[in-house]
mmCIF file of C-alpha atoms in Angstrom:
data_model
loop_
_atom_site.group_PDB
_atom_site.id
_atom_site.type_symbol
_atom_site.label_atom_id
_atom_site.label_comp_id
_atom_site.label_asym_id
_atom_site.label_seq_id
_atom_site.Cartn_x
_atom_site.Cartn_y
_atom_site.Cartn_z
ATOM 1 C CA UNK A 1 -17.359 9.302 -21.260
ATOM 2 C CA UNK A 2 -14.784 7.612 -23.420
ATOM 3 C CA UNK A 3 -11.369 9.367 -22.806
ATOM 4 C CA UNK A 4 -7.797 8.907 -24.337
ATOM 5 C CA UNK A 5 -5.543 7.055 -21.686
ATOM 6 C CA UNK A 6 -2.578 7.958 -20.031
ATOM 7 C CA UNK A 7 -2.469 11.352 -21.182
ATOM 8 C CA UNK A 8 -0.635 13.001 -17.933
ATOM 9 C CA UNK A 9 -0.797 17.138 -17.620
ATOM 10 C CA UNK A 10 1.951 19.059 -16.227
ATOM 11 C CA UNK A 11 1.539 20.517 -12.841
ATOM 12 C CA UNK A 12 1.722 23.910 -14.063
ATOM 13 C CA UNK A 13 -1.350 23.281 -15.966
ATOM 14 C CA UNK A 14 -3.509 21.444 -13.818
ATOM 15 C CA UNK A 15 -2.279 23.629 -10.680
ATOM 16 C CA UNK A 16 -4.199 26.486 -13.002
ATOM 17 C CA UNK A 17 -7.405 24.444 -13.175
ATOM 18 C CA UNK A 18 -7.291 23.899 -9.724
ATOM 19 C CA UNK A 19 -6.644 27.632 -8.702
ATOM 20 C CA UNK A 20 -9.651 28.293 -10.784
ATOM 21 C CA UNK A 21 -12.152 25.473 -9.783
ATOM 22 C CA UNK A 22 -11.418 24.984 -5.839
ATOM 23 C CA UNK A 23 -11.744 28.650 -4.582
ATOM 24 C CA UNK A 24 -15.190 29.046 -6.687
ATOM 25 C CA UNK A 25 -16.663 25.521 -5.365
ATOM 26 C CA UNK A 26 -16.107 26.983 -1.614
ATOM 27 C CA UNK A 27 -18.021 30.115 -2.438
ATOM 28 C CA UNK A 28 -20.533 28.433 -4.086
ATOM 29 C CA UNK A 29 -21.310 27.398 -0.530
ATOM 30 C CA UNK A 30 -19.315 23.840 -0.758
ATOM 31 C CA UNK A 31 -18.197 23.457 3.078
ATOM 32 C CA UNK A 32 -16.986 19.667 2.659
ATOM 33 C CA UNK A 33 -14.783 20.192 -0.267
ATOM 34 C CA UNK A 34 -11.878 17.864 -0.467
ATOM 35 C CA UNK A 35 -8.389 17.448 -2.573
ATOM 36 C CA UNK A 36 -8.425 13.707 -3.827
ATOM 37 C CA UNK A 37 -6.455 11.281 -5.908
ATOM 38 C CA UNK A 38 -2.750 12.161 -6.934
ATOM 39 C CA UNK A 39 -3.107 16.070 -5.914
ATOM 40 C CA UNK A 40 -3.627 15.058 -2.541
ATOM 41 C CA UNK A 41 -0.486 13.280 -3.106
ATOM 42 C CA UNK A 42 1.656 16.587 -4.223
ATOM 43 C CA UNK A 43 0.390 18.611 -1.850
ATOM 44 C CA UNK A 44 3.394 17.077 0.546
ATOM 45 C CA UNK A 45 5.991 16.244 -2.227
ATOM 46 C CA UNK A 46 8.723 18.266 -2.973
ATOM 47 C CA UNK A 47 7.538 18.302 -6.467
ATOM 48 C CA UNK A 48 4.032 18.180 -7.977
ATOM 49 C CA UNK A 49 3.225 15.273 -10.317
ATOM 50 C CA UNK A 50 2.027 15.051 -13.969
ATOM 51 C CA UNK A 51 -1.777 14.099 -13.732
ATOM 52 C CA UNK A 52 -4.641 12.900 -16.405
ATOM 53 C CA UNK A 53 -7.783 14.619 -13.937
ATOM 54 C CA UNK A 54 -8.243 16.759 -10.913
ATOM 55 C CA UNK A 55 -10.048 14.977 -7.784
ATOM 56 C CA UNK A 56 -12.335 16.408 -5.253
ATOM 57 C CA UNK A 57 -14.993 14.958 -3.391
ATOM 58 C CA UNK A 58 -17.763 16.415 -1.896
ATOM 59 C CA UNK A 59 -21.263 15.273 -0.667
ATOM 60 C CA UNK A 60 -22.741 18.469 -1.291
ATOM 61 C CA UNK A 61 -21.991 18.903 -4.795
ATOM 62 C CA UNK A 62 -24.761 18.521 -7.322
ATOM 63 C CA UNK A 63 -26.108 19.095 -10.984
ATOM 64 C CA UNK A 64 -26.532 22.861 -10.819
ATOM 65 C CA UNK A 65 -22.649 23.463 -9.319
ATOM 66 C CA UNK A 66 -21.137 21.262 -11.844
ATOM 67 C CA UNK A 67 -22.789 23.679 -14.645
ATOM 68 C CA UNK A 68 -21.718 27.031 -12.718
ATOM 69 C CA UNK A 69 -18.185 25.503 -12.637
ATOM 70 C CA UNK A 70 -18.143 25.200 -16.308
ATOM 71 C CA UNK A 71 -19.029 29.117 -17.228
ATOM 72 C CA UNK A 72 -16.587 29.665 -14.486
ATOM 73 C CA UNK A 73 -13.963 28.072 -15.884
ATOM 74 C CA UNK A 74 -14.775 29.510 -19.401
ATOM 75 C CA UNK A 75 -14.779 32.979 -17.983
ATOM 76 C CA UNK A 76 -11.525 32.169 -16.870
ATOM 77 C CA UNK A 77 -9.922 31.770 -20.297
ATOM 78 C CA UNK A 78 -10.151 27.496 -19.856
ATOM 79 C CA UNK A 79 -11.420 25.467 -22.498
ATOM 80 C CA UNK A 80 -14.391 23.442 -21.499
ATOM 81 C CA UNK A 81 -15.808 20.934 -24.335
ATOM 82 C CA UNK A 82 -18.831 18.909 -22.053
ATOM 83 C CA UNK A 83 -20.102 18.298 -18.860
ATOM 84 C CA UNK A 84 -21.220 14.710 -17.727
ATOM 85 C CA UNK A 85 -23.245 13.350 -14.781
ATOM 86 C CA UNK A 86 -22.918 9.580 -14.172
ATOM 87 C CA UNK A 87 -23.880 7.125 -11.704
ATOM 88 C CA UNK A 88 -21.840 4.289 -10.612
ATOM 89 C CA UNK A 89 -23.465 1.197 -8.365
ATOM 90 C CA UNK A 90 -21.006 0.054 -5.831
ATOM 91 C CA UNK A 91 -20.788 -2.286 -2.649
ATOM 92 C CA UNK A 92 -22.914 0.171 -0.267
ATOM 93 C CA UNK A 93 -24.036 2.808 -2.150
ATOM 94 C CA UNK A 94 -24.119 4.571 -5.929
ATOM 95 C CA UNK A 95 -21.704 7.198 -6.362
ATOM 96 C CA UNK A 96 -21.986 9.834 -8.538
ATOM 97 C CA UNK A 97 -19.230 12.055 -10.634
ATOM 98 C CA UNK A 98 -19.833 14.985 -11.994
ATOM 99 C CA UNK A 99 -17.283 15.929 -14.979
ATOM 100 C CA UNK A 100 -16.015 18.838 -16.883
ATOM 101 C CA UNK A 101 -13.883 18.252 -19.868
ATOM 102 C CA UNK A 102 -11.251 20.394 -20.390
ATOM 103 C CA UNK A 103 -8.437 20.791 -23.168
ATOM 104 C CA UNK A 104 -5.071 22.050 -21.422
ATOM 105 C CA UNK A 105 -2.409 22.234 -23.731
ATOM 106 C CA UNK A 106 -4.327 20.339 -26.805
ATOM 107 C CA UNK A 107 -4.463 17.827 -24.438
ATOM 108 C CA UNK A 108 -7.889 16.577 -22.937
ATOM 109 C CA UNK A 109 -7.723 17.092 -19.055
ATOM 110 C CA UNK A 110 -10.670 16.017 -16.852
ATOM 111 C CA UNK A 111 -12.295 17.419 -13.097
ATOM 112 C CA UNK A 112 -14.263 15.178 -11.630
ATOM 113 C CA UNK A 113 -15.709 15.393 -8.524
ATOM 114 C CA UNK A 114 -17.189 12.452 -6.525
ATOM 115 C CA UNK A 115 -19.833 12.212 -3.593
ATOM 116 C CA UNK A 116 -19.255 9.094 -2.868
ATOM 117 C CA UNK A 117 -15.348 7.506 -1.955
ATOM 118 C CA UNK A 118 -13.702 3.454 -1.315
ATOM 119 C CA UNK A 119 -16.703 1.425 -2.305
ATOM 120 C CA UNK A 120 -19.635 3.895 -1.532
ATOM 121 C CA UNK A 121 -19.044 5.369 1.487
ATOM 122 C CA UNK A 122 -19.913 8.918 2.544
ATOM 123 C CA UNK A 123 -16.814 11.403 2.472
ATOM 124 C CA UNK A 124 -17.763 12.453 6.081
ATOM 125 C CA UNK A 125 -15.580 8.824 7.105
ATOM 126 C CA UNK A 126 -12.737 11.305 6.123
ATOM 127 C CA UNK A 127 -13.830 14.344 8.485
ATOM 128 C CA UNK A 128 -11.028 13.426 11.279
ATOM 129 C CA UNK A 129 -8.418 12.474 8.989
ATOM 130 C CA UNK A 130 -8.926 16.159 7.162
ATOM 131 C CA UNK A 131 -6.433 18.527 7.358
ATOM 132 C CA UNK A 132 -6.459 22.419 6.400
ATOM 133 C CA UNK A 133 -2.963 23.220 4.635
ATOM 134 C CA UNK A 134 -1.580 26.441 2.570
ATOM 135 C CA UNK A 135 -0.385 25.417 -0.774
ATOM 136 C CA UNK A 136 0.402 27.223 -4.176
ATOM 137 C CA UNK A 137 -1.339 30.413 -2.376
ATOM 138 C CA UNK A 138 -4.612 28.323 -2.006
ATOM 139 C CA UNK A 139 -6.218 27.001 1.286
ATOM 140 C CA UNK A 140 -7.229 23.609 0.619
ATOM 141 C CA UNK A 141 -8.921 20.711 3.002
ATOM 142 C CA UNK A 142 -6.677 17.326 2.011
ATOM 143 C CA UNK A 143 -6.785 14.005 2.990
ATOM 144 C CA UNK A 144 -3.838 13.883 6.205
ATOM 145 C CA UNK A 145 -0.493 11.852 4.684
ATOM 146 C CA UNK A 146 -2.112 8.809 7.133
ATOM 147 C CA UNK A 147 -5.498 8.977 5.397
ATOM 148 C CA UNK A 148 -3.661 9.471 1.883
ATOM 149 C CA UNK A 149 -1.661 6.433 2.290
ATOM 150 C CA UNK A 150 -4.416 4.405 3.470
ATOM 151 C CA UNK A 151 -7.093 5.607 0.482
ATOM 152 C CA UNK A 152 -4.483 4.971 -2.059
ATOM 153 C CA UNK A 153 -4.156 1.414 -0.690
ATOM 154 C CA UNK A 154 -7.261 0.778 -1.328
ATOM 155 C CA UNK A 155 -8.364 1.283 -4.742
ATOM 156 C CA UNK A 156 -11.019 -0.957 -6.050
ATOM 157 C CA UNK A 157 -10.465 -3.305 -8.525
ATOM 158 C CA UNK A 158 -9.479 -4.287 -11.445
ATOM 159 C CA UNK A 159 -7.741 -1.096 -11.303
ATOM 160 C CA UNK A 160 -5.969 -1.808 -7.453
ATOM 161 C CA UNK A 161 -2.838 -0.420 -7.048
ATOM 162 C CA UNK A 162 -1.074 0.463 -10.368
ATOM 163 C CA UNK A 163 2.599 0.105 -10.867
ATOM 164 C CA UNK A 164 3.052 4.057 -11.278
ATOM 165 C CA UNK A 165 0.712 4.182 -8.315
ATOM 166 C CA UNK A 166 2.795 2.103 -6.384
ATOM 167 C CA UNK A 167 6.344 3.967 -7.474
ATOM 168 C CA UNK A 168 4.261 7.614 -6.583
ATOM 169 C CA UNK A 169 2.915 6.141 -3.066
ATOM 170 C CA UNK A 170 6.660 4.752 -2.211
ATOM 171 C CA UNK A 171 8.248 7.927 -2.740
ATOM 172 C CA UNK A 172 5.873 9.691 -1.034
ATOM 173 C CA UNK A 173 6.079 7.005 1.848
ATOM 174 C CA UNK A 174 9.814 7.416 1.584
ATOM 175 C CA UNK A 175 9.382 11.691 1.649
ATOM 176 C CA UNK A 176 6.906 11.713 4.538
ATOM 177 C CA UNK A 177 8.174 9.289 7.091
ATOM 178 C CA UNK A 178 8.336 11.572 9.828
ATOM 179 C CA UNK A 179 4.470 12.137 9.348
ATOM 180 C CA UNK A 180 3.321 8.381 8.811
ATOM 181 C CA UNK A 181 2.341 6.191 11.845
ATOM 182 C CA UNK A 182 1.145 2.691 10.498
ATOM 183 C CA UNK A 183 -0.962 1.776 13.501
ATOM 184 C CA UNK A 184 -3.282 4.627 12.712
ATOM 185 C CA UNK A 185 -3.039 3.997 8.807
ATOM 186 C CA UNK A 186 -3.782 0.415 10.232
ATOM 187 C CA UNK A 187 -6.639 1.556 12.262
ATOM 188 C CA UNK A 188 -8.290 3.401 9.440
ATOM 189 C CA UNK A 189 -7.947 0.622 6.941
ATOM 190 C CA UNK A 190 -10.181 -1.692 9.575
ATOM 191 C CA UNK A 191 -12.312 1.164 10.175
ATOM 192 C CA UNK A 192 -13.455 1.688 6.731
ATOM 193 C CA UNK A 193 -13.769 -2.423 5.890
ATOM 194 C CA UNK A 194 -11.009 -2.496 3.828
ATOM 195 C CA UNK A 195 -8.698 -4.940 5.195
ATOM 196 C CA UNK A 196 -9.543 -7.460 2.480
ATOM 197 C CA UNK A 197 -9.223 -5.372 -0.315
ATOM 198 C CA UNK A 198 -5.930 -3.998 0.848
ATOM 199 C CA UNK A 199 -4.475 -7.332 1.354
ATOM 200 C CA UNK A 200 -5.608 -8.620 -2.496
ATOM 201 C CA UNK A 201 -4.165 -5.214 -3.509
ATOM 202 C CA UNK A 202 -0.586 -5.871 -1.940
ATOM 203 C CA UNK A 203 -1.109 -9.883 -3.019
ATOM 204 C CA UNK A 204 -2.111 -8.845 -6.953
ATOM 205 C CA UNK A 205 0.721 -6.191 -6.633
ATOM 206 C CA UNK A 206 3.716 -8.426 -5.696
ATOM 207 C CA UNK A 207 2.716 -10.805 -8.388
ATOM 208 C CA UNK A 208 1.526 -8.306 -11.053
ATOM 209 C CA UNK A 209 4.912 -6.507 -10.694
ATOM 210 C CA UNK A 210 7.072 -7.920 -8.036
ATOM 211 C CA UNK A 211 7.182 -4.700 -5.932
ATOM 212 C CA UNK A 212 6.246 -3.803 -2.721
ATOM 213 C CA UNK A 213 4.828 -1.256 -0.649
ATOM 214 C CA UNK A 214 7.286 0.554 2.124
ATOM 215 C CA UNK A 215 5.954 -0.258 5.459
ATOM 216 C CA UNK A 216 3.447 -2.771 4.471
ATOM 217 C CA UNK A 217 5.095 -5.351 6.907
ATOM 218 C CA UNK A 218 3.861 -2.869 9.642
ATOM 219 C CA UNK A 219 -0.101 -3.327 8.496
ATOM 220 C CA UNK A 220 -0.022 -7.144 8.060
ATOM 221 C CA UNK A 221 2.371 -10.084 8.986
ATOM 222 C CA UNK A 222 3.742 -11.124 6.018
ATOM 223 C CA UNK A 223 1.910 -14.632 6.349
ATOM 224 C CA UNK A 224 -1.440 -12.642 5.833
ATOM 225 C CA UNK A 225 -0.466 -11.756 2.126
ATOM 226 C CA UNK A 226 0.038 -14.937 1.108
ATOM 227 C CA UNK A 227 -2.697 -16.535 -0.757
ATOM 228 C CA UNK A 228 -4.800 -18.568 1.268
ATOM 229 C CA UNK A 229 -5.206 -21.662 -1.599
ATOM 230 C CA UNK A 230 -1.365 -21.813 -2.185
ATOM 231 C CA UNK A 231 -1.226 -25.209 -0.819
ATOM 232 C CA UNK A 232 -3.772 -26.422 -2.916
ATOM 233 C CA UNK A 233 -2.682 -25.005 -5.875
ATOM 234 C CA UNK A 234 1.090 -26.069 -5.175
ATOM 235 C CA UNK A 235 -0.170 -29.636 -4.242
ATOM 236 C CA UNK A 236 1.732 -32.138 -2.241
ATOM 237 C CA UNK A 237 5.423 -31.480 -1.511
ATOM 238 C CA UNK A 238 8.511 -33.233 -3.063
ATOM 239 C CA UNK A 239 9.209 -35.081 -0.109
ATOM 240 C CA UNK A 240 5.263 -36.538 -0.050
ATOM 241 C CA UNK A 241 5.388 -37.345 -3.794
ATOM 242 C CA UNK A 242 8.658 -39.308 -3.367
ATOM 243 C CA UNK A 243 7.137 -41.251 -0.832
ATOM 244 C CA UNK A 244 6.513 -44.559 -1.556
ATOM 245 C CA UNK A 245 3.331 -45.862 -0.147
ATOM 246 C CA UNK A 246 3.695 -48.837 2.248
ATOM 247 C CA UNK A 247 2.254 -51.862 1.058
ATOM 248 C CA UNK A 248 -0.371 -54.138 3.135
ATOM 249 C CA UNK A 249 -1.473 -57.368 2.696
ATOM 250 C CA UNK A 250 -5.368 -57.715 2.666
ATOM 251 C CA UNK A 251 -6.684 -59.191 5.756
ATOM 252 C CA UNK A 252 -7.869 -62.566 4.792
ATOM 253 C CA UNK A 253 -12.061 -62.979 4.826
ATOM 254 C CA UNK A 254 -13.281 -64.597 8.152
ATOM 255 C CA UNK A 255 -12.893 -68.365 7.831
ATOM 256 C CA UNK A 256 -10.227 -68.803 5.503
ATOM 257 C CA UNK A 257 -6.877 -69.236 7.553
ATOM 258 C CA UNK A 258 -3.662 -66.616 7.126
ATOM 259 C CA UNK A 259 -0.666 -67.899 6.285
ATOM 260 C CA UNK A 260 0.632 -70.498 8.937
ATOM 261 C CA UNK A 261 -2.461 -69.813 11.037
ATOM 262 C CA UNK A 262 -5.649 -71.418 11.713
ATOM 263 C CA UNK A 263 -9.222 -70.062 10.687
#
């Protein structure tokens, strides 16, 4: 599904959608329901942000939910123009993300929801790092600020870690400092296999857009995001260039005498 780019919905909008979509899901019977992507992210801000979609992910979701959402959200008085199913190969598994299509405002709004997360894992990775909170009179299972700061770090690429991703994740670093511990956001990152991709993340970022994430010196030396082929790349120093080679003088063949010596 082709869809317009950067087109970011108020929160009073979206927060409708999700009022709507999230309490219907659970009594449809969906028991592993999760809040993904940048809601998971207002959920402990201060202030909700402007977003393009609404995220869940789910394992149990499937073909015939996805269509029961959409009359739903029609009943509701929301403006649903199609419904998509589509399969995505990744590293360990395909994921699949079921989309409704939704106009908010004039303005085309998406909710996906995914069955698969990181590069094909099953959401039950999540199931310790899940946390039930109250918010906007709903009861919703999020991601816990460790597990949300440790997902968002490790977005696949080419996408990785945008520079409005970045500015969101820092301020909600900065807002929920009291709740972060890095040795556990640490200890997920390993857990999952995505220590490489978070490093190439941080590298692309600081070079991409010469920022950096709060706390990252607390996941990884700072010797571990520099790129490993630097040296090569940079090639010999100024001091080695300026060197002057030493000269030699060619060992004379055998039988033929040196200077001021015998054979």
């Amino acid at each position: 599904m082709k869809r317009p780019s950067e087109i970011r919905t108020a929160p009073r909008d979206w927060l409708l959608v999700l009022k709507t979509a999230y309490p219907f899901l659970v009594n449809l019977g969906i028991g592993d329901l999760l809040l993904f992507g940048s809601q998971a992210l207002s959920v402990y801000l201060k202030s909700p942000l402007r977003s393009k979609d609404l995220d869940f992910v789910s394992s149990q979701i499937g073909p015939r939910h996805l269509e029961a959402l959409r009359k739903h959200l029609e009943s509701s008085g929301l403006e649903t123009r199609n419904t998509t199913v589509q399969s995505k190969p990744l590293a360990k598994a395909r994921m699949t993300i079921y989309t409704v299509e939704l106009r908010l405002g004039r303005k085309p709004f998406f909710l996906e929801i995914f069955d698969r997360i990181l590069d094909g894992q099953n959401p039950s990775i999540l199931t310790p790092h899940a946390q039930r909170t109250r918010r906007w009179n709903l009861d919703l299972w999020v991601p816990s600020p460790n597990a949300v700061v440790a997902l968002r770090l490790s977005f696949r690429q080419p996408e990785g870690i945008s520079r409005l991703n970045a500015i969101r994740l820092n301020n909600f670093i900065q807002q929920s400092r009291s709740k972060l511990n890095f040795n556990e956001i640490a200890t997920m990152i390993t857990q999952w296999g995505m220590d490489d991709r978070v490093k190439e993340n941080l590298r692309t970022h600081h070079k991409s857009h010469r920022l950096r994430i709060r706390g990252e010196n607390l996941l990884y030396p700072r010797i571990d995001l520099q790129p490993a082929q630097r040296a090569l790349r940079d090639g010999p120093s100024t001091a080695e260039r300026k060197r002057k080679p030493e000269k030699t003088c060619p060992a004379p063949p055998k039988g033929i005498p040196g200077p001021g010596g015998r054979a």
